């Protein structure tokens, strides 16, 4: 299928973006479409918060596909520091260059130092690559997993899209990247960073939209099976599980059921494939104990 791309300047309304998202198989509701449209047109980072598996990362990937731009991903984690996010020096290559220069009899120390701290030996990490790549989409994934110090550093970079490399000078983005930050809300992100962004809380899809997503992503999925899976996944999300299923898990579940030739969800097959949708033993026990896999969802 031909995938349509566009530029930010050609986007004239949220409805246009919704059409493009749909064309790339991302079925968005009005809220997230409007937030993404405004972020693109206003040149502001988009801060997406919500439970894991609701489509935050997928939205960044789809925006990159729509803009025909590379997706540059910075995966956050505890202990992430500026060097890992910005740049590093290629020490093995610098050492080889020094040995080669020494073997050739190079005597100009200042010139040699200038060479080994030149751009050719600089390894660009995600933030620097995003600043130097136009156009690009920078995904700062799971910012809530990074430390407070890194959050403050990121705020500084996102304020003017400029970084300073002491040996080289200042590097400024000719055109700032599109920035999407995601958070699973394992902790509160500071207000200062949120103020720099447009914020949107992403919910799990409603029943009708989840059925549509299942049928769009899995063309062989019958409407009855898609409805059964979406309905049961919805019950699981209301059951207070350790890890309620996101859309990625329901897609995995429906695909597993399809692989086994299912056209509807019967309790035995649902129990046999439960590992495709729930990844915690406690959650599987809860779902079985409450009868959530039966046709009436344990209400009978």
PDB file of C-alpha atoms in Angstrom:
ATOM      1  CA  UNK A   1       0.000   0.000   0.000  1.00  0.00           C
ATOM      2  CA  UNK A   2       1.272   3.475  -0.881  1.00  0.00           C
ATOM      3  CA  UNK A   3       2.028   5.402   2.286  1.00  0.00           C
ATOM      4  CA  UNK A   4       1.313   9.154   2.090  1.00  0.00           C
ATOM      5  CA  UNK A   5       3.813  11.628   3.490  1.00  0.00           C
ATOM      6  CA  UNK A   6       3.559  15.382   3.964  1.00  0.00           C
ATOM      7  CA  UNK A   7       5.314  18.387   5.458  1.00  0.00           C
ATOM      8  CA  UNK A   8       4.230  20.277   8.551  1.00  0.00           C
ATOM      9  CA  UNK A   9       3.482  23.392   6.499  1.00  0.00           C
ATOM     10  CA  UNK A  10       1.057  21.402   4.319  1.00  0.00           C
ATOM     11  CA  UNK A  11      -1.013  20.274   7.310  1.00  0.00           C
ATOM     12  CA  UNK A  12      -4.044  22.559   7.379  1.00  0.00           C
ATOM     13  CA  UNK A  13      -6.283  21.032  10.052  1.00  0.00           C
ATOM     14  CA  UNK A  14      -6.422  18.246  12.672  1.00  0.00           C
ATOM     15  CA  UNK A  15      -8.742  16.372  10.300  1.00  0.00           C
ATOM     16  CA  UNK A  16      -5.956  16.246   7.708  1.00  0.00           C
ATOM     17  CA  UNK A  17      -3.590  14.752  10.249  1.00  0.00           C
ATOM     18  CA  UNK A  18      -6.273  12.274  11.363  1.00  0.00           C
ATOM     19  CA  UNK A  19      -6.640  11.139   7.757  1.00  0.00           C
ATOM     20  CA  UNK A  20      -2.882  10.639   7.433  1.00  0.00           C
ATOM     21  CA  UNK A  21      -2.675   8.787  10.741  1.00  0.00           C
ATOM     22  CA  UNK A  22      -5.483   6.526   9.580  1.00  0.00           C
ATOM     23  CA  UNK A  23      -3.673   5.969   6.288  1.00  0.00           C
ATOM     24  CA  UNK A  24      -0.694   4.739   8.304  1.00  0.00           C
ATOM     25  CA  UNK A  25      -2.943   2.434  10.369  1.00  0.00           C
ATOM     26  CA  UNK A  26      -2.909   4.599  13.516  1.00  0.00           C
ATOM     27  CA  UNK A  27      -6.546   5.050  14.478  1.00  0.00           C
ATOM     28  CA  UNK A  28      -6.476   8.110  16.715  1.00  0.00           C
ATOM     29  CA  UNK A  29      -9.277   9.831  18.582  1.00  0.00           C
ATOM     30  CA  UNK A  30      -9.937  13.555  18.268  1.00  0.00           C
ATOM     31  CA  UNK A  31      -8.016  14.449  21.426  1.00  0.00           C
ATOM     32  CA  UNK A  32      -4.674  12.966  20.499  1.00  0.00           C
ATOM     33  CA  UNK A  33      -5.010  14.102  16.879  1.00  0.00           C
ATOM     34  CA  UNK A  34      -5.585  17.707  17.947  1.00  0.00           C
ATOM     35  CA  UNK A  35      -2.695  17.605  20.433  1.00  0.00           C
ATOM     36  CA  UNK A  36      -0.319  16.197  17.813  1.00  0.00           C
ATOM     37  CA  UNK A  37      -1.489  18.711  15.188  1.00  0.00           C
ATOM     38  CA  UNK A  38      -0.952  21.663  17.529  1.00  0.00           C
ATOM     39  CA  UNK A  39       2.484  20.390  18.587  1.00  0.00           C
ATOM     40  CA  UNK A  40       3.557  20.143  14.944  1.00  0.00           C
ATOM     41  CA  UNK A  41       2.189  23.540  13.925  1.00  0.00           C
ATOM     42  CA  UNK A  42       3.371  25.392  17.054  1.00  0.00           C
ATOM     43  CA  UNK A  43       6.823  23.747  17.068  1.00  0.00           C
ATOM     44  CA  UNK A  44       6.367  22.527  20.650  1.00  0.00           C
ATOM     45  CA  UNK A  45       7.367  19.144  22.109  1.00  0.00           C
ATOM     46  CA  UNK A  46       4.434  16.769  22.605  1.00  0.00           C
ATOM     47  CA  UNK A  47       4.327  15.179  26.062  1.00  0.00           C
ATOM     48  CA  UNK A  48       2.290  11.952  26.021  1.00  0.00           C
ATOM     49  CA  UNK A  49       1.441  10.345  29.322  1.00  0.00           C
ATOM     50  CA  UNK A  50      -0.558   7.171  29.933  1.00  0.00           C
ATOM     51  CA  UNK A  51      -0.313   3.548  30.909  1.00  0.00           C
ATOM     52  CA  UNK A  52       2.100   1.296  29.036  1.00  0.00           C
ATOM     53  CA  UNK A  53       0.736  -0.033  25.770  1.00  0.00           C
ATOM     54  CA  UNK A  54      -1.750   2.708  24.880  1.00  0.00           C
ATOM     55  CA  UNK A  55       0.104   3.765  21.710  1.00  0.00           C
ATOM     56  CA  UNK A  56       2.417   6.603  22.820  1.00  0.00           C
ATOM     57  CA  UNK A  57       5.563   5.283  21.136  1.00  0.00           C
ATOM     58  CA  UNK A  58       3.577   4.150  18.109  1.00  0.00           C
ATOM     59  CA  UNK A  59       2.301   7.699  17.597  1.00  0.00           C
ATOM     60  CA  UNK A  60       5.875   9.009  17.384  1.00  0.00           C
ATOM     61  CA  UNK A  61       6.758   6.301  14.857  1.00  0.00           C
ATOM     62  CA  UNK A  62       3.689   7.135  12.791  1.00  0.00           C
ATOM     63  CA  UNK A  63       4.410  10.885  12.810  1.00  0.00           C
ATOM     64  CA  UNK A  64       7.919  10.103  11.532  1.00  0.00           C
ATOM     65  CA  UNK A  65       6.433   7.993   8.737  1.00  0.00           C
ATOM     66  CA  UNK A  66       3.950  10.753   7.823  1.00  0.00           C
ATOM     67  CA  UNK A  67       6.716  13.378   7.673  1.00  0.00           C
ATOM     68  CA  UNK A  68       9.094  11.034   5.808  1.00  0.00           C
ATOM     69  CA  UNK A  69      11.624  11.719   8.572  1.00  0.00           C
ATOM     70  CA  UNK A  70      13.891   9.353  10.501  1.00  0.00           C
ATOM     71  CA  UNK A  71      12.792   8.462  14.024  1.00  0.00           C
ATOM     72  CA  UNK A  72      15.632   9.064  16.485  1.00  0.00           C
ATOM     73  CA  UNK A  73      14.921   7.352  19.783  1.00  0.00           C
ATOM     74  CA  UNK A  74      16.381   8.139  23.178  1.00  0.00           C
ATOM     75  CA  UNK A  75      15.348   5.381  25.588  1.00  0.00           C
ATOM     76  CA  UNK A  76      15.501   6.759  29.118  1.00  0.00           C
ATOM     77  CA  UNK A  77      16.603   4.758  32.127  1.00  0.00           C
ATOM     78  CA  UNK A  78      17.932   5.316  35.603  1.00  0.00           C
ATOM     79  CA  UNK A  79      21.502   6.636  35.464  1.00  0.00           C
ATOM     80  CA  UNK A  80      21.180   8.066  31.932  1.00  0.00           C
ATOM     81  CA  UNK A  81      23.587  10.994  31.659  1.00  0.00           C
ATOM     82  CA  UNK A  82      24.313  13.785  29.197  1.00  0.00           C
ATOM     83  CA  UNK A  83      27.232  11.922  27.558  1.00  0.00           C
ATOM     84  CA  UNK A  84      25.001   8.967  26.689  1.00  0.00           C
ATOM     85  CA  UNK A  85      22.353  11.263  25.237  1.00  0.00           C
ATOM     86  CA  UNK A  86      24.526  13.874  23.484  1.00  0.00           C
ATOM     87  CA  UNK A  87      27.895  12.740  22.184  1.00  0.00           C
ATOM     88  CA  UNK A  88      31.020  10.788  22.966  1.00  0.00           C
ATOM     89  CA  UNK A  89      34.539  10.692  21.631  1.00  0.00           C
ATOM     90  CA  UNK A  90      35.704   7.674  19.613  1.00  0.00           C
ATOM     91  CA  UNK A  91      38.722   6.876  21.793  1.00  0.00           C
ATOM     92  CA  UNK A  92      39.886   3.728  19.903  1.00  0.00           C
ATOM     93  CA  UNK A  93      39.984   5.657  16.616  1.00  0.00           C
ATOM     94  CA  UNK A  94      41.676   8.643  18.270  1.00  0.00           C
ATOM     95  CA  UNK A  95      44.354   6.321  19.655  1.00  0.00           C
ATOM     96  CA  UNK A  96      44.924   4.719  16.259  1.00  0.00           C
ATOM     97  CA  UNK A  97      45.227   8.179  14.712  1.00  0.00           C
ATOM     98  CA  UNK A  98      47.803   9.193  17.311  1.00  0.00           C
ATOM     99  CA  UNK A  99      49.871   6.061  16.687  1.00  0.00           C
ATOM    100  CA  UNK A 100      49.720   6.578  12.939  1.00  0.00           C
ATOM    101  CA  UNK A 101      50.780  10.229  13.321  1.00  0.00           C
ATOM    102  CA  UNK A 102      53.627   9.204  15.642  1.00  0.00           C
ATOM    103  CA  UNK A 103      54.807   6.574  13.148  1.00  0.00           C
ATOM    104  CA  UNK A 104      54.735   9.207  10.388  1.00  0.00           C
ATOM    105  CA  UNK A 105      56.883  11.522  12.501  1.00  0.00           C
ATOM    106  CA  UNK A 106      54.280  14.205  13.193  1.00  0.00           C
ATOM    107  CA  UNK A 107      55.772  16.898  15.448  1.00  0.00           C
ATOM    108  CA  UNK A 108      53.080  19.616  15.616  1.00  0.00           C
ATOM    109  CA  UNK A 109      51.378  18.737  18.920  1.00  0.00           C
ATOM    110  CA  UNK A 110      48.766  21.506  18.714  1.00  0.00           C
ATOM    111  CA  UNK A 111      47.714  20.490  15.213  1.00  0.00           C
ATOM    112  CA  UNK A 112      47.555  16.855  16.246  1.00  0.00           C
ATOM    113  CA  UNK A 113      45.361  17.683  19.226  1.00  0.00           C
ATOM    114  CA  UNK A 114      43.090  19.695  16.972  1.00  0.00           C
ATOM    115  CA  UNK A 115      42.757  16.711  14.662  1.00  0.00           C
ATOM    116  CA  UNK A 116      41.865  14.113  17.286  1.00  0.00           C
ATOM    117  CA  UNK A 117      39.205  16.381  18.792  1.00  0.00           C
ATOM    118  CA  UNK A 118      37.700  17.178  15.407  1.00  0.00           C
ATOM    119  CA  UNK A 119      34.222  16.319  14.145  1.00  0.00           C
ATOM    120  CA  UNK A 120      35.400  13.092  12.483  1.00  0.00           C
ATOM    121  CA  UNK A 121      36.071  11.534  15.901  1.00  0.00           C
ATOM    122  CA  UNK A 122      32.838  12.698  17.508  1.00  0.00           C
ATOM    123  CA  UNK A 123      30.145  10.048  17.978  1.00  0.00           C
ATOM    124  CA  UNK A 124      26.711  11.666  17.855  1.00  0.00           C
ATOM    125  CA  UNK A 125      24.233  10.232  20.341  1.00  0.00           C
ATOM    126  CA  UNK A 126      20.427  10.643  19.905  1.00  0.00           C
ATOM    127  CA  UNK A 127      20.079  14.309  20.973  1.00  0.00           C
ATOM    128  CA  UNK A 128      22.947  15.515  18.801  1.00  0.00           C
ATOM    129  CA  UNK A 129      21.798  13.385  15.866  1.00  0.00           C
ATOM    130  CA  UNK A 130      18.316  14.894  16.144  1.00  0.00           C
ATOM    131  CA  UNK A 131      19.747  18.423  16.135  1.00  0.00           C
ATOM    132  CA  UNK A 132      21.822  17.674  13.036  1.00  0.00           C
ATOM    133  CA  UNK A 133      19.152  15.787  11.075  1.00  0.00           C
ATOM    134  CA  UNK A 134      16.475  17.758   9.219  1.00  0.00           C
ATOM    135  CA  UNK A 135      13.749  16.804   9.292  1.00  0.00           C
ATOM    136  CA  UNK A 136      13.671  14.314  12.133  1.00  0.00           C
ATOM    137  CA  UNK A 137      11.394  13.093  14.896  1.00  0.00           C
ATOM    138  CA  UNK A 138      13.046  12.769  18.303  1.00  0.00           C
ATOM    139  CA  UNK A 139      11.355  10.263  20.615  1.00  0.00           C
ATOM    140  CA  UNK A 140      12.368  10.682  24.258  1.00  0.00           C
ATOM    141  CA  UNK A 141      10.841   7.459  25.512  1.00  0.00           C
ATOM    142  CA  UNK A 142       9.859   6.896  29.153  1.00  0.00           C
ATOM    143  CA  UNK A 143      11.278  10.150  30.530  1.00  0.00           C
ATOM    144  CA  UNK A 144       9.828   9.158  33.914  1.00  0.00           C
ATOM    145  CA  UNK A 145      12.580   6.519  34.182  1.00  0.00           C
ATOM    146  CA  UNK A 146      15.377   9.121  33.967  1.00  0.00           C
ATOM    147  CA  UNK A 147      16.827  10.920  36.988  1.00  0.00           C
ATOM    148  CA  UNK A 148      15.877  14.484  37.956  1.00  0.00           C
ATOM    149  CA  UNK A 149      19.297  15.754  36.813  1.00  0.00           C
ATOM    150  CA  UNK A 150      18.800  14.415  33.303  1.00  0.00           C
ATOM    151  CA  UNK A 151      15.308  15.876  33.163  1.00  0.00           C
ATOM    152  CA  UNK A 152      16.748  19.314  33.954  1.00  0.00           C
ATOM    153  CA  UNK A 153      19.421  18.858  31.290  1.00  0.00           C
ATOM    154  CA  UNK A 154      16.820  17.826  28.725  1.00  0.00           C
ATOM    155  CA  UNK A 155      14.747  20.911  29.506  1.00  0.00           C
ATOM    156  CA  UNK A 156      17.776  23.058  28.714  1.00  0.00           C
ATOM    157  CA  UNK A 157      18.328  21.337  25.346  1.00  0.00           C
ATOM    158  CA  UNK A 158      14.651  21.581  24.388  1.00  0.00           C
ATOM    159  CA  UNK A 159      14.592  25.298  25.248  1.00  0.00           C
ATOM    160  CA  UNK A 160      16.861  26.414  22.418  1.00  0.00           C
ATOM    161  CA  UNK A 161      17.894  23.217  20.569  1.00  0.00           C
ATOM    162  CA  UNK A 162      21.520  24.153  21.019  1.00  0.00           C
ATOM    163  CA  UNK A 163      24.407  22.241  22.563  1.00  0.00           C
ATOM    164  CA  UNK A 164      27.986  23.193  23.246  1.00  0.00           C
ATOM    165  CA  UNK A 165      30.916  20.870  22.570  1.00  0.00           C
ATOM    166  CA  UNK A 166      33.948  22.550  24.220  1.00  0.00           C
ATOM    167  CA  UNK A 167      36.468  21.233  21.658  1.00  0.00           C
ATOM    168  CA  UNK A 168      34.325  22.152  18.631  1.00  0.00           C
ATOM    169  CA  UNK A 169      31.926  24.939  19.573  1.00  0.00           C
ATOM    170  CA  UNK A 170      28.182  25.479  19.546  1.00  0.00           C
ATOM    171  CA  UNK A 171      25.926  23.253  17.486  1.00  0.00           C
ATOM    172  CA  UNK A 172      22.445  24.606  16.786  1.00  0.00           C
ATOM    173  CA  UNK A 173      19.604  22.863  14.978  1.00  0.00           C
ATOM    174  CA  UNK A 174      18.886  24.652  11.692  1.00  0.00           C
ATOM    175  CA  UNK A 175      15.347  23.301  12.004  1.00  0.00           C
ATOM    176  CA  UNK A 176      14.349  21.902  15.406  1.00  0.00           C
ATOM    177  CA  UNK A 177      13.229  18.275  15.339  1.00  0.00           C
ATOM    178  CA  UNK A 178       9.691  17.232  16.091  1.00  0.00           C
ATOM    179  CA  UNK A 179       9.909  16.051  19.705  1.00  0.00           C
ATOM    180  CA  UNK A 180       7.672  13.478  21.376  1.00  0.00           C
ATOM    181  CA  UNK A 181       8.199  12.647  25.043  1.00  0.00           C
ATOM    182  CA  UNK A 182       6.454   9.696  26.655  1.00  0.00           C
ATOM    183  CA  UNK A 183       5.869   8.787  30.282  1.00  0.00           C
ATOM    184  CA  UNK A 184       4.193   5.785  31.911  1.00  0.00           C
ATOM    185  CA  UNK A 185       3.837   7.912  35.046  1.00  0.00           C
ATOM    186  CA  UNK A 186       5.999   5.725  37.279  1.00  0.00           C
ATOM    187  CA  UNK A 187       6.834   9.091  38.876  1.00  0.00           C
ATOM    188  CA  UNK A 188       5.752  12.689  38.382  1.00  0.00           C
ATOM    189  CA  UNK A 189       7.725  14.618  35.790  1.00  0.00           C
ATOM    190  CA  UNK A 190       8.606  18.154  36.870  1.00  0.00           C
ATOM    191  CA  UNK A 191       6.244  20.959  35.915  1.00  0.00           C
ATOM    192  CA  UNK A 192       9.041  22.931  34.232  1.00  0.00           C
ATOM    193  CA  UNK A 193       9.456  20.257  31.565  1.00  0.00           C
ATOM    194  CA  UNK A 194       5.699  19.897  31.128  1.00  0.00           C
ATOM    195  CA  UNK A 195       5.358  23.671  30.659  1.00  0.00           C
ATOM    196  CA  UNK A 196       7.742  23.475  27.724  1.00  0.00           C
ATOM    197  CA  UNK A 197       5.475  20.904  26.056  1.00  0.00           C
ATOM    198  CA  UNK A 198       1.914  20.362  24.937  1.00  0.00           C
ATOM    199  CA  UNK A 199       0.488  17.678  27.200  1.00  0.00           C
ATOM    200  CA  UNK A 200      -1.942  14.872  26.414  1.00  0.00           C
ATOM    201  CA  UNK A 201      -3.083  11.933  28.545  1.00  0.00           C
ATOM    202  CA  UNK A 202      -3.566   8.895  26.315  1.00  0.00           C
ATOM    203  CA  UNK A 203      -6.327   6.495  27.387  1.00  0.00           C
ATOM    204  CA  UNK A 204      -6.825   2.895  26.378  1.00  0.00           C
ATOM    205  CA  UNK A 205      -8.950   2.792  23.221  1.00  0.00           C
ATOM    206  CA  UNK A 206     -12.688   2.409  23.649  1.00  0.00           C
ATOM    207  CA  UNK A 207     -14.454  -0.776  22.526  1.00  0.00           C
ATOM    208  CA  UNK A 208     -15.333   0.339  19.000  1.00  0.00           C
ATOM    209  CA  UNK A 209     -11.899   1.796  18.297  1.00  0.00           C
ATOM    210  CA  UNK A 210     -10.118  -1.273  19.668  1.00  0.00           C
ATOM    211  CA  UNK A 211     -12.225  -3.526  17.424  1.00  0.00           C
ATOM    212  CA  UNK A 212     -11.352  -1.291  14.473  1.00  0.00           C
ATOM    213  CA  UNK A 213      -7.636  -1.412  15.358  1.00  0.00           C
ATOM    214  CA  UNK A 214      -7.673  -5.204  15.628  1.00  0.00           C
ATOM    215  CA  UNK A 215      -9.390  -5.596  12.280  1.00  0.00           C
ATOM    216  CA  UNK A 216      -7.115  -3.035  10.604  1.00  0.00           C
ATOM    217  CA  UNK A 217      -3.878  -4.549  11.917  1.00  0.00           C
ATOM    218  CA  UNK A 218      -5.019  -8.171  11.548  1.00  0.00           C
ATOM    219  CA  UNK A 219      -6.994  -8.348   8.299  1.00  0.00           C
ATOM    220  CA  UNK A 220      -7.898 -12.018   8.893  1.00  0.00           C
ATOM    221  CA  UNK A 221      -9.525 -11.249  12.241  1.00  0.00           C
ATOM    222  CA  UNK A 222     -13.301 -11.790  12.103  1.00  0.00           C
ATOM    223  CA  UNK A 223     -15.520  -9.101  13.630  1.00  0.00           C
ATOM    224  CA  UNK A 224     -16.810 -11.580  16.225  1.00  0.00           C
ATOM    225  CA  UNK A 225     -13.302 -12.513  17.380  1.00  0.00           C
ATOM    226  CA  UNK A 226     -12.175  -8.858  17.439  1.00  0.00           C
ATOM    227  CA  UNK A 227     -15.234  -7.916  19.510  1.00  0.00           C
ATOM    228  CA  UNK A 228     -14.687 -10.821  21.953  1.00  0.00           C
ATOM    229  CA  UNK A 229     -11.011  -9.924  22.444  1.00  0.00           C
ATOM    230  CA  UNK A 230     -11.712  -6.192  22.851  1.00  0.00           C
ATOM    231  CA  UNK A 231     -14.559  -6.834  25.308  1.00  0.00           C
ATOM    232  CA  UNK A 232     -12.474  -9.214  27.428  1.00  0.00           C
ATOM    233  CA  UNK A 233      -9.448  -6.903  27.368  1.00  0.00           C
ATOM    234  CA  UNK A 234     -11.717  -4.100  28.578  1.00  0.00           C
ATOM    235  CA  UNK A 235     -12.848  -6.249  31.527  1.00  0.00           C
ATOM    236  CA  UNK A 236      -9.233  -7.024  32.365  1.00  0.00           C
ATOM    237  CA  UNK A 237      -8.420  -3.290  32.488  1.00  0.00           C
ATOM    238  CA  UNK A 238     -11.113  -2.774  35.095  1.00  0.00           C
ATOM    239  CA  UNK A 239      -9.930  -5.685  37.269  1.00  0.00           C
ATOM    240  CA  UNK A 240      -7.099  -3.902  39.073  1.00  0.00           C
ATOM    241  CA  UNK A 241      -4.370  -6.054  37.528  1.00  0.00           C
ATOM    242  CA  UNK A 242      -0.643  -5.536  38.066  1.00  0.00           C
ATOM    243  CA  UNK A 243      -0.239  -4.907  34.332  1.00  0.00           C
ATOM    244  CA  UNK A 244      -3.509  -4.362  32.459  1.00  0.00           C
ATOM    245  CA  UNK A 245      -3.241  -5.209  28.755  1.00  0.00           C
ATOM    246  CA  UNK A 246      -2.445  -2.430  26.309  1.00  0.00           C
ATOM    247  CA  UNK A 247      -3.347  -2.439  22.655  1.00  0.00           C
ATOM    248  CA  UNK A 248      -0.068  -4.208  21.831  1.00  0.00           C
ATOM    249  CA  UNK A 249      -1.068  -7.103  24.094  1.00  0.00           C
ATOM    250  CA  UNK A 250      -4.574  -7.369  22.656  1.00  0.00           C
ATOM    251  CA  UNK A 251      -3.062  -7.457  19.169  1.00  0.00           C
ATOM    252  CA  UNK A 252      -0.717 -10.252  20.286  1.00  0.00           C
ATOM    253  CA  UNK A 253      -3.631 -12.132  21.806  1.00  0.00           C
ATOM    254  CA  UNK A 254      -5.827 -11.825  18.731  1.00  0.00           C
ATOM    255  CA  UNK A 255      -2.914 -12.908  16.523  1.00  0.00           C
ATOM    256  CA  UNK A 256      -2.292 -15.956  18.732  1.00  0.00           C
ATOM    257  CA  UNK A 257      -5.965 -16.875  18.541  1.00  0.00           C
ATOM    258  CA  UNK A 258      -5.957 -16.403  14.773  1.00  0.00           C
ATOM    259  CA  UNK A 259      -2.901 -18.640  14.495  1.00  0.00           C
ATOM    260  CA  UNK A 260      -4.919 -21.358  16.235  1.00  0.00           C
ATOM    261  CA  UNK A 261      -7.790 -20.871  13.798  1.00  0.00           C
ATOM    262  CA  UNK A 262     -10.208 -19.169  16.225  1.00  0.00           C
ATOM    263  CA  UNK A 263     -13.177 -17.202  14.888  1.00  0.00           C
ATOM    264  CA  UNK A 264     -14.522 -16.381  18.338  1.00  0.00           C
ATOM    265  CA  UNK A 265     -13.203 -16.423  21.908  1.00  0.00           C
ATOM    266  CA  UNK A 266     -14.207 -19.550  23.825  1.00  0.00           C
ATOM    267  CA  UNK A 267     -13.123 -19.943  27.469  1.00  0.00           C
ATOM    268  CA  UNK A 268     -10.815 -22.929  26.880  1.00  0.00           C
ATOM    269  CA  UNK A 269      -8.918 -21.259  24.043  1.00  0.00           C
ATOM    270  CA  UNK A 270      -8.801 -17.979  25.956  1.00  0.00           C
ATOM    271  CA  UNK A 271      -7.236 -19.738  28.951  1.00  0.00           C
ATOM    272  CA  UNK A 272      -4.723 -21.590  26.767  1.00  0.00           C
ATOM    273  CA  UNK A 273      -3.524 -18.342  25.137  1.00  0.00           C
ATOM    274  CA  UNK A 274      -3.631 -16.106  28.206  1.00  0.00           C
ATOM    275  CA  UNK A 275       0.159 -15.728  28.181  1.00  0.00           C
ATOM    276  CA  UNK A 276      -0.125 -13.640  25.021  1.00  0.00           C
ATOM    277  CA  UNK A 277      -2.077 -10.903  26.803  1.00  0.00           C
ATOM    278  CA  UNK A 278      -1.140 -11.108  30.504  1.00  0.00           C
ATOM    279  CA  UNK A 279       2.520 -11.434  31.528  1.00  0.00           C
ATOM    280  CA  UNK A 280       2.113 -11.687  35.309  1.00  0.00           C
ATOM    281  CA  UNK A 281       1.089 -14.930  37.011  1.00  0.00           C
ATOM    282  CA  UNK A 282      -0.946 -13.015  39.604  1.00  0.00           C
ATOM    283  CA  UNK A 283      -2.946 -11.311  36.838  1.00  0.00           C
ATOM    284  CA  UNK A 284      -3.682 -14.636  35.125  1.00  0.00           C
ATOM    285  CA  UNK A 285      -4.879 -16.113  38.425  1.00  0.00           C
ATOM    286  CA  UNK A 286      -7.101 -13.085  39.079  1.00  0.00           C
ATOM    287  CA  UNK A 287      -8.685 -13.266  35.634  1.00  0.00           C
ATOM    288  CA  UNK A 288      -9.398 -16.994  35.965  1.00  0.00           C
ATOM    289  CA  UNK A 289     -10.724 -16.668  39.522  1.00  0.00           C
ATOM    290  CA  UNK A 290     -13.171 -13.905  38.529  1.00  0.00           C
ATOM    291  CA  UNK A 291     -14.394 -15.768  35.469  1.00  0.00           C
ATOM    292  CA  UNK A 292     -13.429 -12.935  33.127  1.00  0.00           C
ATOM    293  CA  UNK A 293     -12.774 -15.388  30.290  1.00  0.00           C
ATOM    294  CA  UNK A 294     -16.345 -16.674  30.222  1.00  0.00           C
ATOM    295  CA  UNK A 295     -18.840 -15.198  27.706  1.00  0.00           C
ATOM    296  CA  UNK A 296     -20.656 -13.224  30.416  1.00  0.00           C
ATOM    297  CA  UNK A 297     -17.400 -12.048  32.013  1.00  0.00           C
ATOM    298  CA  UNK A 298     -18.154 -13.710  35.370  1.00  0.00           C
ATOM    299  CA  UNK A 299     -21.410 -11.801  35.866  1.00  0.00           C
ATOM    300  CA  UNK A 300     -23.590 -14.929  35.625  1.00  0.00           C
TER     301      UNK A 300
END
